[in-house]
Amino acid sequence: MQLRNAVGFQLANGKMALAALVDASGYSTAVQQKYQGLLITETRLSIGGTDLAPGQYGFGFTADGKFVVMNVANDDMLSVAYASYPQMQHAVPLKLESDGSGYKLYSGKKWVGIKAD
């Protein structure tokens, strides 16, 4: 795993949330389009206004404008619309940026808001 492909944050209580991109090149095209990374969280998150319990998940930014989080059985746990920041000058594969009240998880120029409980 390359550092530029992994991000995370730690809360004052010590709990963490981590996200990393994965190499899905050995999977079918349908899986590659949906499963782009993994998300591990020790705390409840609100992603795009939808709650997500602590756990281990897969995630992806889909072509139809959704950020999807899946459990280990590949069942969708949440699906929310993502935003885009087309003016971003230097898009990177994965980035986490604090926005004062939470975080923005970027994949290139696509992003979704995350808040920790």
Short mmCIF file of C-alpha atoms in Angstrom, two decimals:
data_model
loop_
_atom_site.label_atom_id
_atom_site.label_comp_id
_atom_site.label_asym_id
_atom_site.label_seq_id
_atom_site.Cartn_x
_atom_site.Cartn_y
_atom_site.Cartn_z
CA MET A 1 0.00 0.00 0.00
CA GLN A 2 1.32 3.45 -0.89
CA LEU A 3 0.99 6.28 1.62
CA ARG A 4 -0.74 8.47 -0.98
CA ASN A 5 -3.47 5.83 -1.21
CA ALA A 6 -4.26 5.69 2.54
CA VAL A 7 -5.78 8.30 4.87
CA GLY A 8 -7.24 8.46 8.33
CA PHE A 9 -8.02 10.43 11.43
CA GLN A 10 -7.85 9.87 15.18
CA LEU A 11 -10.37 11.35 17.61
CA ALA A 12 -9.57 12.81 21.04
CA ASN A 13 -10.78 9.53 22.64
CA GLY A 14 -8.17 7.60 20.62
CA LYS A 15 -10.60 5.94 18.20
CA MET A 16 -9.61 5.98 14.54
CA ALA A 17 -11.06 5.75 11.08
CA LEU A 18 -8.89 4.65 8.14
CA ALA A 19 -9.50 4.45 4.39
CA ALA A 20 -7.24 3.00 1.71
CA LEU A 21 -7.49 2.27 -1.98
CA VAL A 22 -7.12 -1.34 -3.07
CA ASP A 23 -5.93 -2.97 -6.28
CA ALA A 24 -9.06 -4.55 -7.75
CA SER A 25 -7.44 -5.40 -11.10
CA GLY A 26 -8.05 -9.14 -10.62
CA TYR A 27 -11.79 -8.65 -10.15
CA SER A 28 -14.58 -8.41 -12.73
CA THR A 29 -15.32 -5.00 -14.23
CA ALA A 30 -18.56 -4.76 -12.23
CA VAL A 31 -16.67 -5.25 -8.95
CA GLN A 32 -13.89 -2.84 -9.99
CA GLN A 33 -16.48 -0.12 -10.70
CA LYS A 34 -17.99 -0.43 -7.21
CA TYR A 35 -15.23 -1.66 -4.87
CA GLN A 36 -12.32 0.78 -4.90
CA GLY A 37 -11.19 0.90 -1.29
CA LEU A 38 -11.54 -0.28 2.26
CA LEU A 39 -12.81 1.62 5.27
CA ILE A 40 -12.10 0.61 8.86
CA THR A 41 -13.70 2.62 11.64
CA GLU A 42 -13.66 2.24 15.42
CA THR A 43 -16.39 4.86 15.84
CA ARG A 44 -19.82 5.54 14.39
CA LEU A 45 -19.62 7.73 11.29
CA SER A 46 -22.14 9.87 9.48
CA ILE A 47 -21.41 9.75 5.75
CA GLY A 48 -23.43 12.10 3.60
CA GLY A 49 -25.97 12.24 6.45
CA THR A 50 -26.33 8.45 6.77
CA ASP A 51 -25.05 6.62 9.87
CA LEU A 52 -22.51 3.81 9.63
CA ALA A 53 -21.66 1.56 12.60
CA PRO A 54 -18.06 0.79 13.56
CA GLY A 55 -16.60 -2.01 11.45
CA GLN A 56 -14.74 -2.98 8.28
CA TYR A 57 -16.19 -2.10 4.89
CA GLY A 58 -15.50 -1.73 1.21
CA PHE A 59 -16.29 1.54 -0.56
CA GLY A 60 -16.42 3.11 -3.97
CA PHE A 61 -17.38 6.18 -5.95
CA THR A 62 -19.65 4.85 -8.70
CA ALA A 63 -20.16 6.20 -12.21
CA ASP A 64 -23.80 7.05 -11.41
CA GLY A 65 -22.80 9.65 -8.78
CA LYS A 66 -23.02 7.55 -5.61
CA PHE A 67 -20.61 6.83 -2.78
CA VAL A 68 -21.35 3.24 -1.77
CA VAL A 69 -20.23 1.43 1.38
CA MET A 70 -20.49 -2.38 1.45
CA ASN A 71 -20.09 -4.97 4.20
CA VAL A 72 -17.83 -8.03 3.80
CA ALA A 73 -20.68 -9.92 2.09
CA ASN A 74 -20.80 -7.16 -0.58
CA ASP A 75 -24.22 -5.96 0.64
CA ASP A 76 -24.71 -2.21 0.36
CA MET A 77 -24.72 -0.61 3.81
CA LEU A 78 -25.21 2.91 2.50
CA SER A 79 -25.41 4.77 -0.76
CA VAL A 80 -25.27 8.58 -0.85
CA ALA A 81 -24.68 11.13 -3.58
CA TYR A 82 -21.13 12.42 -3.77
CA ALA A 83 -20.10 15.95 -4.72
CA SER A 84 -17.49 16.98 -7.23
CA TYR A 85 -14.87 19.72 -7.11
CA PRO A 86 -13.90 20.17 -10.79
CA GLN A 87 -11.72 23.23 -10.10
CA MET A 88 -9.31 21.21 -7.95
CA GLN A 89 -5.86 21.82 -9.38
CA HIS A 90 -3.96 18.79 -8.13
CA ALA A 91 -6.28 15.84 -7.64
CA VAL A 92 -4.73 12.83 -5.91
CA PRO A 93 -6.00 9.25 -5.68
CA LEU A 94 -7.19 9.59 -2.06
CA LYS A 95 -7.24 12.54 0.32
CA LEU A 96 -8.90 13.37 3.65
CA GLU A 97 -9.34 17.03 4.49
CA SER A 98 -10.79 18.60 7.66
CA ASP A 99 -13.61 21.05 6.96
CA GLY A 100 -14.10 22.30 10.53
CA SER A 101 -17.14 20.19 11.41
CA GLY A 102 -15.90 16.92 9.94
CA TYR A 103 -13.92 15.68 6.98
CA LYS A 104 -14.12 15.44 3.21
CA LEU A 105 -12.95 12.15 1.72
CA TYR A 106 -11.71 12.80 -1.80
CA SER A 107 -11.08 10.35 -4.59
CA GLY A 108 -9.67 12.49 -7.35
CA LYS A 109 -12.15 15.36 -7.69
CA LYS A 110 -15.07 13.45 -6.14
CA TRP A 111 -15.77 13.80 -2.42
CA VAL A 112 -18.18 12.84 0.36
CA GLY A 113 -18.62 14.41 3.80
CA ILE A 114 -17.78 12.34 6.90
CA LYS A 115 -18.49 13.19 10.53
CA ALA A 116 -17.46 11.10 13.53
CA ASP A 117 -19.71 10.65 16.57
#
